[in-house]
Amino acid sequence: MSYGQGGPPSQWDPWKPQSQQPWSSGGGNGSGQAPDWAALADASETRHKRRRLLLIGGGAIATVAIGTAVAVAVVSANGSNQASDPSSQLPATADLPSATGTVPSFAPTSAPPPLDPKDFVSSAQKDRAPLGPDVLFPGTQLTMGDTVYKKGPTADTRNCASAAKGTLPKVLTDNGCSRLLRVTYTKDDIAVTVGVAVFDTEAQAAKAKQQADKKSIVKSLAGGGVKEFCDGAICRSTTNSYGRYAYFTLSGFTAAKDVTEKDTAVFSTGNDLAEFTFRQIRRRGEAQASAAANE
């Protein structure tokens, strides 16, 4: 087949309708020849590559377009260009609770002051717990540290002067002593008598302590297996007070010998019993204060 005189034949494109397939010219006898299959395959491959490139490029453009659309949507949802600013998510200042708003007010309260145990042993009006030698000095023995003292006889008198010697009877009477409790403890050949004088007020007890001198002595208390002591022999005495109580000690040997400064065992015995008496009076106040607080 010839193309006539109208110019070179149009290029054949298998993807375009109406295009004609070219045929290579061979001999000059004008007869039809077989197509060049290799050339056709190369041309087809070239067109396929071009189409794939167009498809890939179109996909990339579409992706960019979608990303742009999402960014525009985010910006539009947040208003202005603050899509990535976390502070743009906070409520307006007017919506936040004011730091100067109304604060709940409460009536001022305070815990009651703790009760002072000493108040309960400073006057007869408050010191109402049972009282007696066996109340202040319970049991049959006393342990102070590593030392054990055996409890001896006890005594309780309303006539304070009758249980005192030297200048002490007058001191007790002048200041209104209403009761004198006594107890004796022993260890080996040492004995000590404790005398507790009871007054109505702390001021009376303090004045009695102040007026007492070296000759103000409580009478030693013997009996119940305890021999007479400090009856004519030199003994060691102490005086003190706490609350409405004035308390005295008299320490010496049951063998009727004098106490000297070298007899440290006698001194420590008197100190132990004076300390124990103070603790017992204070515990008395603590017990009454605790009971009053729980009422």
GROMACS .gro file of C-alpha atoms in nm:
model
  295
    1MET     CA    1   0.000   0.000   0.000
    2SER     CA    2   0.133   0.348  -0.083
    3TYR     CA    3   0.063   0.674   0.104
    4GLY     CA    4   0.022   0.882  -0.214
    5GLN     CA    5   0.180   1.216  -0.267
    6GLY     CA    6   0.044   1.392   0.043
    7GLY     CA    7   0.371   1.382   0.242
    8PRO     CA    8   0.529   1.135   0.482
    9PRO     CA    9   0.304   0.882   0.646
   10SER     CA   10   0.167   0.965   0.993
   11GLN     CA   11   0.331   0.788   1.288
   12TRP     CA   12   0.140   0.490   1.415
   13ASP     CA   13   0.030   0.507   1.773
   14PRO     CA   14  -0.145   0.199   1.908
   15TRP     CA   15  -0.314   0.416   2.175
   16LYS     CA   16  -0.474   0.654   1.914
   17PRO     CA   17  -0.766   0.542   1.702
   18GLN     CA   18  -0.747   0.578   1.325
   19SER     CA   19  -0.365   0.577   1.321
   20GLN     CA   20  -0.208   0.344   1.065
   21GLN     CA   21   0.063   0.093   1.136
   22PRO     CA   22   0.384   0.179   0.943
   23TRP     CA   23   0.557  -0.078   0.735
   24SER     CA   24   0.919  -0.058   0.646
   25SER     CA   25   0.999  -0.048   0.273
   26GLY     CA   26   1.195  -0.335   0.138
   27GLY     CA   27   1.270  -0.423  -0.226
   28GLY     CA   28   1.160  -0.206  -0.513
   29ASN     CA   29   0.905  -0.447  -0.655
   30GLY     CA   30   0.620  -0.263  -0.457
   31SER     CA   31   0.493  -0.576  -0.284
   32GLY     CA   32   0.395  -0.570   0.103
   33GLN     CA   33   0.659  -0.684   0.357
   34ALA     CA   34   0.649  -0.808   0.722
   35PRO     CA   35   0.651  -0.533   0.996
   36ASP     CA   36   0.969  -0.455   1.195
   37TRP     CA   37   0.868  -0.617   1.525
   38ALA     CA   38   1.178  -0.501   1.720
   39ALA     CA   39   1.116  -0.137   1.636
   40LEU     CA   40   0.754  -0.172   1.734
   41ALA     CA   41   0.849  -0.322   2.075
   42ASP     CA   42   1.095  -0.039   2.147
   43ALA     CA   43   0.838   0.220   2.065
   44SER     CA   44   0.578   0.053   2.284
   45GLU     CA   45   0.818   0.033   2.583
   46THR     CA   46   0.903   0.402   2.549
   47ARG     CA   47   0.537   0.493   2.559
   48HIS     CA   48   0.475   0.274   2.865
   49LYS     CA   49   0.760   0.442   3.060
   50ARG     CA   50   0.625   0.785   2.971
   51ARG     CA   51   0.280   0.687   3.096
   52ARG     CA   52   0.417   0.554   3.427
   53LEU     CA   53   0.609   0.876   3.484
   54LEU     CA   54   0.295   1.075   3.422
   55LEU     CA   55   0.100   0.859   3.670
   56ILE     CA   56   0.370   0.889   3.943
   57GLY     CA   57   0.400   1.262   3.895
   58GLY     CA   58   0.025   1.301   3.913
   59GLY     CA   59   0.015   1.102   4.241
   60ALA     CA   60   0.280   1.323   4.402
   61ILE     CA   61   0.092   1.633   4.300
   62ALA     CA   62  -0.227   1.485   4.447
   63THR     CA   63  -0.051   1.409   4.777
   64VAL     CA   64   0.079   1.764   4.802
   65ALA     CA   65  -0.267   1.891   4.727
   66ILE     CA   66  -0.423   1.677   5.004
   67GLY     CA   67  -0.157   1.791   5.256
   68THR     CA   68  -0.223   2.152   5.166
   69ALA     CA   69  -0.594   2.098   5.211
   70VAL     CA   70  -0.545   1.947   5.558
   71ALA     CA   71  -0.317   2.232   5.665
   72VAL     CA   72  -0.570   2.486   5.543
   73ALA     CA   73  -0.845   2.303   5.732
   74VAL     CA   74  -0.644   2.306   6.058
   75VAL     CA   75  -0.564   2.674   6.022
   76SER     CA   76  -0.926   2.753   5.952
   77ALA     CA   77  -1.042   2.555   6.256
   78ASN     CA   78  -0.808   2.739   6.495
   79GLY     CA   79  -0.836   3.084   6.355
   80SER     CA   80  -0.528   3.279   6.236
   81ASN     CA   81  -0.190   3.105   6.209
   82GLN     CA   82  -0.178   2.933   6.555
   83ALA     CA   83  -0.248   2.572   6.459
   84SER     CA   84   0.069   2.442   6.634
   85ASP     CA   85   0.061   2.676   6.936
   86PRO     CA   86  -0.061   2.485   7.251
   87SER     CA   87  -0.147   2.809   7.423
   88SER     CA   88  -0.412   2.873   7.161
   89GLN     CA   89  -0.611   2.585   7.319
   90LEU     CA   90  -0.636   2.762   7.659
   91PRO     CA   91  -0.957   2.942   7.754
   92ALA     CA   92  -0.965   3.316   7.742
   93THR     CA   93  -0.848   3.507   8.047
   94ALA     CA   94  -1.202   3.605   8.130
   95ASP     CA   95  -1.298   3.238   8.153
   96LEU     CA   96  -1.028   3.148   8.410
   97PRO     CA   97  -1.116   3.152   8.782
   98SER     CA   98  -0.997   3.469   8.949
   99ALA     CA   99  -0.722   3.440   9.212
  100THR     CA  100  -0.887   3.727   9.395
  101GLY     CA  101  -1.227   3.562   9.406
  102THR     CA  102  -1.424   3.506   9.722
  103VAL     CA  103  -1.240   3.277   9.965
  104PRO     CA  104  -1.447   3.073  10.213
  105SER     CA  105  -1.413   3.214  10.560
  106PHE     CA  106  -1.411   3.011  10.881
  107ALA     CA  107  -1.459   3.117  11.236
  108PRO     CA  108  -1.126   3.115  11.423
  109THR     CA  109  -1.089   2.812  11.643
  110SER     CA  110  -0.824   2.701  11.888
  111ALA     CA  111  -0.768   2.390  12.093
  112PRO     CA  112  -0.815   2.437  12.464
  113PRO     CA  113  -0.489   2.475  12.653
  114PRO     CA  114  -0.362   2.155  12.813
  115LEU     CA  115  -0.439   2.115  13.179
  116ASP     CA  116  -0.145   2.178  13.409
  117PRO     CA  117  -0.098   1.880  13.645
  118LYS     CA  118   0.054   2.104  13.908
  119ASP     CA  119  -0.272   2.301  13.933
  120PHE     CA  120  -0.443   1.990  14.069
  121VAL     CA  121  -0.198   1.952  14.357
  122SER     CA  122  -0.165   2.321  14.437
  123SER     CA  123  -0.493   2.375  14.621
  124ALA     CA  124  -0.731   2.171  14.832
  125GLN     CA  125  -1.021   2.272  14.604
  126LYS     CA  126  -0.876   2.083  14.305
  127ASP     CA  127  -0.677   1.814  14.482
  128ARG     CA  128  -0.968   1.584  14.558
  129ALA     CA  129  -0.819   1.239  14.491
  130PRO     CA  130  -0.787   0.990  14.779
  131LEU     CA  131  -0.482   1.053  14.995
  132GLY     CA  132  -0.292   0.842  15.245
  133PRO     CA  133   0.053   0.689  15.314
  134ASP     CA  134  -0.029   0.378  15.115
  135VAL     CA  135  -0.161   0.592  14.825
  136LEU     CA  136   0.156   0.798  14.793
  137PHE     CA  137   0.381   0.503  14.879
  138PRO     CA  138   0.217   0.183  14.750
  139GLY     CA  139   0.354  -0.170  14.759
  140THR     CA  140   0.601  -0.337  14.992
  141GLN     CA  141   0.925  -0.216  14.838
  142LEU     CA  142   1.070   0.055  14.621
  143THR     CA  143   1.324   0.023  14.339
  144MET     CA  144   1.533   0.321  14.236
  145GLY     CA  145   1.779   0.230  13.964
  146ASP     CA  146   1.956  -0.084  14.084
  147THR     CA  147   1.873  -0.025  14.449
  148VAL     CA  148   1.579  -0.190  14.624
  149TYR     CA  149   1.439  -0.040  14.945
  150LYS     CA  150   1.210  -0.233  15.176
  151LYS     CA  151   0.900  -0.053  15.292
  152GLY     CA  152   0.849  -0.037  15.668
  153PRO     CA  153   0.587   0.123  15.893
  154THR     CA  154   0.354   0.409  15.791
  155ALA     CA  155   0.169   0.678  15.991
  156ASP     CA  156  -0.098   0.941  15.927
  157THR     CA  157  -0.175   1.223  16.174
  158ARG     CA  158  -0.385   1.539  16.173
  159ASN     CA  159  -0.168   1.686  16.447
  160CYS     CA  160   0.134   1.779  16.235
  161ALA     CA  161   0.343   1.911  16.526
  162SER     CA  162   0.329   1.576  16.705
  163ALA     CA  163   0.523   1.410  16.423
  164ALA     CA  164   0.799   1.671  16.405
  165LYS     CA  165   1.103   1.775  16.610
  166GLY     CA  166   1.322   2.079  16.659
  167THR     CA  167   1.190   2.391  16.492
  168LEU     CA  168   0.962   2.206  16.250
  169PRO     CA  169   0.650   2.182  16.477
  170LYS     CA  170   0.617   2.560  16.490
  171VAL     CA  171   0.678   2.599  16.115
  172LEU     CA  172   0.406   2.348  16.037
  173THR     CA  173   0.158   2.496  16.280
  174ASP     CA  174   0.214   2.858  16.174
  175ASN     CA  175   0.150   2.777  15.810
  176GLY     CA  176  -0.164   2.572  15.862
  177CYS     CA  177  -0.044   2.215  15.817
  178SER     CA  178  -0.357   1.997  15.820
  179ARG     CA  179  -0.204   1.651  15.789
  180LEU     CA  180   0.134   1.476  15.811
  181LEU     CA  181   0.197   1.145  15.638
  182ARG     CA  182   0.505   0.934  15.719
  183VAL     CA  183   0.670   0.617  15.586
  184THR     CA  184   1.004   0.446  15.653
  185TYR     CA  185   1.222   0.252  15.405
  186THR     CA  186   1.531   0.048  15.486
  187LYS     CA  187   1.829  -0.101  15.309
  188ASP     CA  188   2.083  -0.300  15.508
  189ASP     CA  189   2.163  -0.093  15.820
  190ILE     CA  190   2.033   0.237  15.675
  191ALA     CA  191   1.682   0.371  15.736
  192VAL     CA  192   1.505   0.681  15.608
  193THR     CA  193   1.172   0.831  15.713
  194VAL     CA  194   0.981   1.049  15.467
  195GLY     CA  195   0.731   1.303  15.607
  196VAL     CA  196   0.478   1.474  15.376
  197ALA     CA  197   0.305   1.779  15.524
  198VAL     CA  198  -0.027   1.876  15.361
  199PHE     CA  199  -0.145   2.241  15.334
  200ASP     CA  200  -0.447   2.403  15.174
  201THR     CA  201  -0.248   2.610  14.925
  202GLU     CA  202   0.082   2.607  14.743
  203ALA     CA  203   0.178   2.938  14.903
  204GLN     CA  204   0.154   2.786  15.252
  205ALA     CA  205   0.374   2.490  15.157
  206ALA     CA  206   0.631   2.715  14.993
  207LYS     CA  207   0.644   2.939  15.301
  208ALA     CA  208   0.692   2.638  15.530
  209LYS     CA  209   0.984   2.521  15.317
  210GLN     CA  210   1.136   2.869  15.331
  211GLN     CA  211   1.104   2.894  15.709
  212ALA     CA  212   1.245   2.548  15.781
  213ASP     CA  213   1.609   2.539  15.891
  214LYS     CA  214   1.868   2.276  15.980
  215LYS     CA  215   1.684   2.204  16.307
  216SER     CA  216   1.349   2.143  16.135
  217ILE     CA  217   1.331   1.764  16.147
  218VAL     CA  218   1.056   1.512  16.092
  219LYS     CA  219   1.038   1.237  16.360
  220SER     CA  220   1.184   0.903  16.255
  221LEU     CA  221   0.928   0.623  16.234
  222ALA     CA  222   1.030   0.283  16.370
  223GLY     CA  223   0.840  -0.039  16.424
  224GLY     CA  224   0.743  -0.342  16.220
  225GLY     CA  225   1.093  -0.482  16.237
  226VAL     CA  226   1.264  -0.144  16.195
  227LYS     CA  227   1.480  -0.047  16.493
  228GLU     CA  228   1.485   0.298  16.643
  229PHE     CA  229   1.718   0.534  16.453
  230CYS     CA  230   1.815   0.899  16.461
  231ASP     CA  231   1.715   0.917  16.828
  232GLY     CA  232   2.008   1.108  16.971
  233ALA     CA  233   2.246   1.028  16.683
  234ILE     CA  234   2.338   1.269  16.408
  235CYS     CA  235   2.137   1.209  16.093
  236ARG     CA  236   2.100   1.375  15.756
  237SER     CA  237   1.778   1.565  15.671
  238THR     CA  238   1.632   1.736  15.361
  239THR     CA  239   1.340   1.976  15.298
  240ASN     CA  240   1.149   2.056  14.978
  241SER     CA  241   0.799   2.133  14.847
  242TYR     CA  242   0.580   2.083  14.539
  243GLY     CA  243   0.231   2.219  14.503
  244ARG     CA  244   0.053   2.223  14.839
  245TYR     CA  245   0.290   1.961  14.982
  246ALA     CA  246   0.611   2.013  15.181
  247TYR     CA  247   0.817   1.696  15.219
  248PHE     CA  248   1.106   1.606  15.446
  249THR     CA  249   1.351   1.315  15.482
  250LEU     CA  250   1.557   1.191  15.777
  251SER     CA  251   1.827   0.931  15.702
  252GLY     CA  252   2.057   0.749  15.943
  253PHE     CA  253   2.190   0.420  16.076
  254THR     CA  254   1.978   0.171  16.266
  255ALA     CA  255   2.289   0.099  16.476
  256ALA     CA  256   2.258   0.442  16.641
  257LYS     CA  257   2.585   0.578  16.503
  258ASP     CA  258   2.636   0.927  16.366
  259VAL     CA  259   2.626   1.006  15.994
  260THR     CA  260   2.934   1.177  15.854
  261GLU     CA  261   3.010   1.328  15.515
  262LYS     CA  262   3.190   1.007  15.421
  263ASP     CA  263   2.871   0.802  15.452
  264THR     CA  264   2.767   0.846  15.091
  265ALA     CA  265   2.523   0.554  15.110
  266VAL     CA  266   2.315   0.746  15.363
  267PHE     CA  267   2.312   1.053  15.141
  268SER     CA  268   2.210   0.859  14.829
  269THR     CA  269   1.932   0.684  15.024
  270GLY     CA  270   1.785   1.015  15.138
  271ASN     CA  271   1.814   1.158  14.784
  272ASP     CA  272   1.640   0.856  14.631
  273LEU     CA  273   1.346   0.881  14.869
  274ALA     CA  274   1.314   1.257  14.822
  275GLU     CA  275   1.311   1.208  14.442
  276PHE     CA  276   1.051   0.933  14.466
  277THR     CA  277   0.827   1.149  14.685
  278PHE     CA  278   0.842   1.434  14.432
  279ARG     CA  279   0.751   1.196  14.149
  280GLN     CA  280   0.456   1.056  14.341
  281ILE     CA  281   0.311   1.399  14.413
  282ARG     CA  282   0.356   1.499  14.048
  283ARG     CA  283   0.193   1.174  13.929
  284ARG     CA  284  -0.100   1.255  14.154
  285GLY     CA  285  -0.146   1.583  13.967
  286GLU     CA  286  -0.105   1.416  13.628
  287ALA     CA  287  -0.370   1.156  13.706
  288GLN     CA  288  -0.624   1.419  13.813
  289ALA     CA  289  -0.547   1.641  13.513
  290SER     CA  290  -0.597   1.347  13.276
  291ALA     CA  291  -0.926   1.255  13.440
  292ALA     CA  292  -1.052   1.614  13.415
  293ALA     CA  293  -0.955   1.637  13.047
  294ASN     CA  294  -1.159   1.326  12.965
  295GLU     CA  295  -1.474   1.441  13.138
   0.00000   0.00000   0.00000
